[in-house]
Amino acid sequence: LLSADYNQIELRVMAHMSGDKELKRVFEEGEDIHTQAAAAAFNKKTTQVTKEDRRIAKIINFGIMYGISPFGLAKQLKIQPSEAKEIIDRYYERFPAVKEWMGTILAAAYEKGFVETLGGFKRYVLELRSNNQTVRKLGERIAVNSPIQGTAADIIKKAMVDLNEELRIKNLETKMILQVHDELVFEVAEKELKEVALVIKDLMENSFPLSVPLVVELKAGKNWGQMKPLKI
């Protein structure tokens, strides 16, 4: 089996869609986004970031993409809402265009009633029309996240279509057998492993160009439990 997994695809999509210069720089220079977010959130140098800081920053990064509130973050991190608000504010100070983009997305969603992915798919957000504030807040989180998560789905689906055709053209025995979130799993003849790994990695990283690089990590093994990183 060969596994090909998009690395932090949703955060890369957010960097592209928001156009945030600092967030794009992190991905363009191959830095660790969770370490950078931890440095921003806790006002530290990257060399001072601990494993626990990075773990918390991972929650913050994905929480931001889901439009998390200070109260929601406080609940997840088991801290006071005021402290959570400070963390979120420092995040936006480091990545200001992300906050601006989210504001733009929300305004458009309230006006048009839907949001769109980069692939052109619409997600109607009827919750924004509710008289119930809790339901509207849910709609706002959906409106912020759907373009990101939906575009990540667009990217992997485009890659699947392109790979199916490429494997056919090259007359390879390899079969695409499974998609799990941002990961594709293939059944590969051992004699084809190196060749097909190059084909898969190149196509997945380039079939849907963004303004930041897409990175695919490969693993291979006799079964899913024995997968180990594959260097090509």
mmCIF file of N, CA, C and O in Angstrom, residues 30-87:
data_model
loop_
_atom_site.group_PDB
_atom_site.id
_atom_site.type_symbol
_atom_site.label_atom_id
_atom_site.label_comp_id
_atom_site.label_asym_id
_atom_site.label_seq_id
_atom_site.Cartn_x
_atom_site.Cartn_y
_atom_site.Cartn_z
ATOM 1 N N GLY A 30 8.744 26.843 4.065
ATOM 2 C CA GLY A 30 8.756 25.508 4.639
ATOM 3 C C GLY A 30 8.864 25.467 6.156
ATOM 4 O O GLY A 30 9.350 24.485 6.727
ATOM 5 N N GLU A 31 8.413 26.534 6.815
ATOM 6 C CA GLU A 31 8.465 26.566 8.276
ATOM 7 C C GLU A 31 7.256 25.836 8.858
ATOM 8 O O GLU A 31 6.284 25.550 8.152
ATOM 9 N N ASP A 32 7.312 25.531 10.146
ATOM 10 C CA ASP A 32 6.218 24.830 10.805
ATOM 11 C C ASP A 32 5.173 25.842 11.260
ATOM 12 O O ASP A 32 5.440 26.681 12.122
ATOM 13 N N ILE A 33 3.957 25.742 10.715
ATOM 14 C CA ILE A 33 2.923 26.730 10.977
ATOM 15 C C ILE A 33 2.471 26.699 12.441
ATOM 16 O O ILE A 33 2.153 27.735 13.027
ATOM 17 N N HIS A 34 2.472 25.530 13.061
ATOM 18 C CA HIS A 34 2.017 25.453 14.451
ATOM 19 C C HIS A 34 3.034 26.096 15.400
ATOM 20 O O HIS A 34 2.657 26.736 16.381
ATOM 21 N N THR A 35 4.309 25.954 15.085
ATOM 22 C CA THR A 35 5.346 26.627 15.884
ATOM 23 C C THR A 35 5.234 28.138 15.734
ATOM 24 O O THR A 35 5.338 28.888 16.709
ATOM 25 N N GLN A 36 5.004 28.594 14.496
ATOM 26 C CA GLN A 36 4.864 30.040 14.253
ATOM 27 C C GLN A 36 3.623 30.589 14.958
ATOM 28 O O GLN A 36 3.659 31.684 15.531
ATOM 29 N N ALA A 37 2.528 29.840 14.920
ATOM 30 C CA ALA A 37 1.303 30.280 15.592
ATOM 31 C C ALA A 37 1.492 30.312 17.100
ATOM 32 O O ALA A 37 0.975 31.203 17.786
ATOM 33 N N ALA A 38 2.236 29.349 17.631
ATOM 34 C CA ALA A 38 2.515 29.320 19.071
ATOM 35 C C ALA A 38 3.337 30.535 19.476
ATOM 36 O O ALA A 38 3.076 31.166 20.511
ATOM 37 N N ALA A 39 4.323 30.875 18.647
ATOM 38 C CA ALA A 39 5.144 32.051 18.932
ATOM 39 C C ALA A 39 4.290 33.313 18.966
ATOM 40 O O ALA A 39 4.472 34.196 19.820
ATOM 41 N N ALA A 40 3.332 33.393 18.045
ATOM 42 C CA ALA A 40 2.437 34.552 17.997
ATOM 43 C C ALA A 40 1.491 34.568 19.196
ATOM 44 O O ALA A 40 1.326 35.594 19.865
ATOM 45 N N ALA A 41 0.884 33.422 19.479
ATOM 46 C CA ALA A 41 -0.132 33.347 20.536
ATOM 47 C C ALA A 41 0.442 33.580 21.925
ATOM 48 O O ALA A 41 -0.207 34.197 22.773
ATOM 49 N N PHE A 42 1.671 33.105 22.142
ATOM 50 C CA PHE A 42 2.263 33.203 23.478
ATOM 51 C C PHE A 42 3.369 34.249 23.571
ATOM 52 O O PHE A 42 4.080 34.327 24.573
ATOM 53 N N ASN A 43 3.511 35.028 22.484
ATOM 54 C CA ASN A 43 4.484 36.129 22.474
ATOM 55 C C ASN A 43 5.890 35.628 22.809
ATOM 56 O O ASN A 43 6.576 36.173 23.675
ATOM 57 N N LYS A 44 6.294 34.575 22.102
ATOM 58 C CA LYS A 44 7.609 33.973 22.321
ATOM 59 C C LYS A 44 8.409 33.965 21.023
ATOM 60 O O LYS A 44 7.849 34.126 19.932
ATOM 61 N N LYS A 45 9.699 33.725 21.150
ATOM 62 C CA LYS A 45 10.512 33.436 19.977
ATOM 63 C C LYS A 45 10.263 31.968 19.599
ATOM 64 O O LYS A 45 9.938 31.148 20.456
ATOM 65 N N THR A 46 10.441 31.648 18.324
ATOM 66 C CA THR A 46 10.178 30.270 17.886
ATOM 67 C C THR A 46 11.068 29.267 18.624
ATOM 68 O O THR A 46 10.658 28.133 18.872
ATOM 69 N N THR A 47 12.271 29.700 19.004
ATOM 70 C CA THR A 47 13.195 28.807 19.720
ATOM 71 C C THR A 47 12.722 28.528 21.149
ATOM 72 O O THR A 47 13.193 27.590 21.792
ATOM 73 N N GLN A 48 11.793 29.344 21.641
ATOM 74 C CA GLN A 48 11.289 29.169 23.004
ATOM 75 C C GLN A 48 10.005 28.335 23.050
ATOM 76 O O GLN A 48 9.519 28.000 24.134
ATOM 77 N N VAL A 49 9.449 28.021 21.892
ATOM 78 C CA VAL A 49 8.180 27.293 21.832
ATOM 79 C C VAL A 49 8.375 25.850 22.292
ATOM 80 O O VAL A 49 9.260 25.142 21.811
ATOM 81 N N THR A 50 7.534 25.404 23.228
ATOM 82 C CA THR A 50 7.594 24.039 23.746
ATOM 83 C C THR A 50 6.630 23.135 22.984
ATOM 84 O O THR A 50 5.791 23.606 22.203
ATOM 85 N N LYS A 51 6.732 21.835 23.234
ATOM 86 C CA LYS A 51 5.807 20.881 22.613
ATOM 87 C C LYS A 51 4.369 21.174 23.021
ATOM 88 O O LYS A 51 3.448 21.057 22.215
ATOM 89 N N GLU A 52 4.185 21.560 24.288
ATOM 90 C CA GLU A 52 2.842 21.878 24.766
ATOM 91 C C GLU A 52 2.321 23.141 24.093
ATOM 92 O O GLU A 52 1.143 23.217 23.727
ATOM 93 N N ASP A 53 3.196 24.147 23.916
ATOM 94 C CA ASP A 53 2.808 25.369 23.194
ATOM 95 C C ASP A 53 2.339 25.020 21.787
ATOM 96 O O ASP A 53 1.324 25.536 21.311
ATOM 97 N N ARG A 54 3.101 24.136 21.133
ATOM 98 C CA ARG A 54 2.766 23.765 19.749
ATOM 99 C C ARG A 54 1.441 23.012 19.702
ATOM 100 O O ARG A 54 0.641 23.209 18.795
ATOM 101 N N ARG A 55 1.210 22.144 20.696
ATOM 102 C CA ARG A 55 -0.054 21.394 20.743
ATOM 103 C C ARG A 55 -1.239 22.351 20.867
ATOM 104 O O ARG A 55 -2.248 22.208 20.169
ATOM 105 N N ILE A 56 -1.090 23.347 21.731
ATOM 106 C CA ILE A 56 -2.153 24.332 21.925
ATOM 107 C C ILE A 56 -2.330 25.169 20.658
ATOM 108 O O ILE A 56 -3.452 25.468 20.244
ATOM 109 N N ALA A 57 -1.219 25.534 20.016
ATOM 110 C CA ALA A 57 -1.281 26.336 18.788
ATOM 111 C C ALA A 57 -1.993 25.586 17.674
ATOM 112 O O ALA A 57 -2.675 26.201 16.844
ATOM 113 N N LYS A 58 -1.867 24.266 17.656
ATOM 114 C CA LYS A 58 -2.567 23.458 16.657
ATOM 115 C C LYS A 58 -4.080 23.596 16.852
ATOM 116 O O LYS A 58 -4.835 23.745 15.882
ATOM 117 N N ILE A 59 -4.516 23.576 18.109
ATOM 118 C CA ILE A 59 -5.935 23.777 18.421
ATOM 119 C C ILE A 59 -6.370 25.170 17.969
ATOM 120 O O ILE A 59 -7.446 25.349 17.393
ATOM 121 N N ILE A 60 -5.518 26.163 18.228
ATOM 122 C CA ILE A 60 -5.834 27.547 17.844
ATOM 123 C C ILE A 60 -5.936 27.675 16.324
ATOM 124 O O ILE A 60 -6.890 28.245 15.793
ATOM 125 N N ASN A 61 -4.954 27.122 15.608
ATOM 126 C CA ASN A 61 -4.948 27.210 14.144
ATOM 127 C C ASN A 61 -6.231 26.655 13.542
ATOM 128 O O ASN A 61 -6.866 27.292 12.699
ATOM 129 N N PHE A 62 -6.616 25.466 13.976
ATOM 130 C CA PHE A 62 -7.812 24.844 13.413
ATOM 131 C C PHE A 62 -9.074 25.490 13.965
ATOM 132 O O PHE A 62 -10.090 25.567 13.272
ATOM 133 N N GLY A 63 -8.999 25.988 15.193
ATOM 134 C CA GLY A 63 -10.139 26.713 15.749
ATOM 135 C C GLY A 63 -10.430 27.984 14.978
ATOM 136 O O GLY A 63 -11.591 28.304 14.699
ATOM 137 N N ILE A 64 -9.385 28.708 14.591
ATOM 138 C CA ILE A 64 -9.544 29.942 13.810
ATOM 139 C C ILE A 64 -10.268 29.643 12.503
ATOM 140 O O ILE A 64 -11.165 30.371 12.078
ATOM 141 N N MET A 65 -9.909 28.516 11.872
ATOM 142 C CA MET A 65 -10.547 28.154 10.602
ATOM 143 C C MET A 65 -12.027 27.829 10.769
ATOM 144 O O MET A 65 -12.792 27.911 9.820
ATOM 145 N N TYR A 66 -12.400 27.454 11.990
ATOM 146 C CA TYR A 66 -13.807 27.144 12.257
ATOM 147 C C TYR A 66 -14.515 28.312 12.938
ATOM 148 O O TYR A 66 -15.598 28.147 13.485
ATOM 149 N N GLY A 67 -13.881 29.501 12.890
ATOM 150 C CA GLY A 67 -14.502 30.694 13.439
ATOM 151 C C GLY A 67 -14.726 30.610 14.940
ATOM 152 O O GLY A 67 -15.752 31.072 15.446
ATOM 153 N N ILE A 68 -13.775 30.025 15.652
ATOM 154 C CA ILE A 68 -13.937 29.808 17.087
ATOM 155 C C ILE A 68 -14.031 31.133 17.847
ATOM 156 O O ILE A 68 -13.384 32.118 17.487
ATOM 157 N N SER A 69 -14.839 31.148 18.884
ATOM 158 C CA SER A 69 -14.992 32.335 19.741
ATOM 159 C C SER A 69 -14.053 32.216 20.927
ATOM 160 O O SER A 69 -13.567 31.121 21.247
ATOM 161 N N PRO A 70 -13.773 33.331 21.610
ATOM 162 C CA PRO A 70 -12.959 33.246 22.831
ATOM 163 C C PRO A 70 -13.544 32.255 23.838
ATOM 164 O O PRO A 70 -12.801 31.515 24.483
ATOM 165 N N PHE A 71 -14.874 32.233 23.943
ATOM 166 C CA PHE A 71 -15.520 31.299 24.875
ATOM 167 C C PHE A 71 -15.256 29.854 24.454
ATOM 168 O O PHE A 71 -14.941 28.993 25.281
ATOM 169 N N GLY A 72 -15.386 29.589 23.147
ATOM 170 C CA GLY A 72 -15.157 28.231 22.642
ATOM 171 C C GLY A 72 -13.719 27.791 22.836
ATOM 172 O O GLY A 72 -13.454 26.642 23.217
ATOM 173 N N LEU A 73 -12.770 28.701 22.576
ATOM 174 C CA LEU A 73 -11.358 28.376 22.757
ATOM 175 C C LEU A 73 -11.039 28.166 24.232
ATOM 176 O O LEU A 73 -10.296 27.257 24.598
ATOM 177 N N ALA A 74 -11.628 29.025 25.080
ATOM 178 C CA ALA A 74 -11.415 28.907 26.523
ATOM 179 C C ALA A 74 -11.873 27.543 27.029
ATOM 180 O O ALA A 74 -11.222 26.912 27.866
ATOM 181 N N LYS A 75 -13.001 27.082 26.497
ATOM 182 C CA LYS A 75 -13.549 25.784 26.901
ATOM 183 C C LYS A 75 -12.609 24.655 26.484
ATOM 184 O O LYS A 75 -12.375 23.717 27.252
ATOM 185 N N GLN A 76 -12.064 24.756 25.256
ATOM 186 C CA GLN A 76 -11.165 23.701 24.769
ATOM 187 C C GLN A 76 -9.850 23.673 25.539
ATOM 188 O O GLN A 76 -9.312 22.616 25.847
ATOM 189 N N LEU A 77 -9.321 24.870 25.840
ATOM 190 C CA LEU A 77 -8.017 24.956 26.504
ATOM 191 C C LEU A 77 -8.121 24.983 28.021
ATOM 192 O O LEU A 77 -7.098 24.987 28.717
ATOM 193 N N LYS A 78 -9.371 25.067 28.530
ATOM 194 C CA LYS A 78 -9.618 25.133 29.975
ATOM 195 C C LYS A 78 -8.932 26.345 30.597
ATOM 196 O O LYS A 78 -8.187 26.231 31.582
ATOM 197 N N ILE A 79 -9.163 27.498 29.960
ATOM 198 C CA ILE A 79 -8.640 28.761 30.460
ATOM 199 C C ILE A 79 -9.788 29.765 30.521
ATOM 200 O O ILE A 79 -10.906 29.464 30.104
ATOM 201 N N GLN A 80 -9.497 30.967 31.005
ATOM 202 C CA GLN A 80 -10.517 32.004 31.088
ATOM 203 C C GLN A 80 -10.788 32.590 29.695
ATOM 204 O O GLN A 80 -9.854 32.730 28.887
ATOM 205 N N PRO A 81 -12.047 32.973 29.399
ATOM 206 C CA PRO A 81 -12.359 33.594 28.104
ATOM 207 C C PRO A 81 -11.516 34.838 27.813
ATOM 208 O O PRO A 81 -11.148 35.070 26.660
ATOM 209 N N SER A 82 -11.195 35.616 28.834
ATOM 210 C CA SER A 82 -10.371 36.820 28.629
ATOM 211 C C SER A 82 -8.977 36.446 28.140
ATOM 212 O O SER A 82 -8.399 37.114 27.271
ATOM 213 N N GLU A 83 -8.427 35.348 28.678
ATOM 214 C CA GLU A 83 -7.110 34.870 28.248
ATOM 215 C C GLU A 83 -7.182 34.327 26.821
ATOM 216 O O GLU A 83 -6.275 34.562 26.002
ATOM 217 N N ALA A 84 -8.282 33.622 26.525
ATOM 218 C CA ALA A 84 -8.470 33.089 25.172
ATOM 219 C C ALA A 84 -8.585 34.223 24.159
ATOM 220 O O ALA A 84 -8.055 34.132 23.046
ATOM 221 N N LYS A 85 -9.278 35.289 24.551
ATOM 222 C CA LYS A 85 -9.422 36.450 23.658
ATOM 223 C C LYS A 85 -8.067 37.067 23.357
ATOM 224 O O LYS A 85 -7.774 37.458 22.219
ATOM 225 N N GLU A 86 -7.206 37.161 24.367
ATOM 226 C CA GLU A 86 -5.857 37.704 24.165
ATOM 227 C C GLU A 86 -5.071 36.846 23.184
ATOM 228 O O GLU A 86 -4.345 37.364 22.327
ATOM 229 N N ILE A 87 -5.203 35.523 23.311
ATOM 230 C CA ILE A 87 -4.506 34.598 22.411
ATOM 231 C C ILE A 87 -4.980 34.795 20.971
ATOM 232 O O ILE A 87 -4.167 34.885 20.040
#
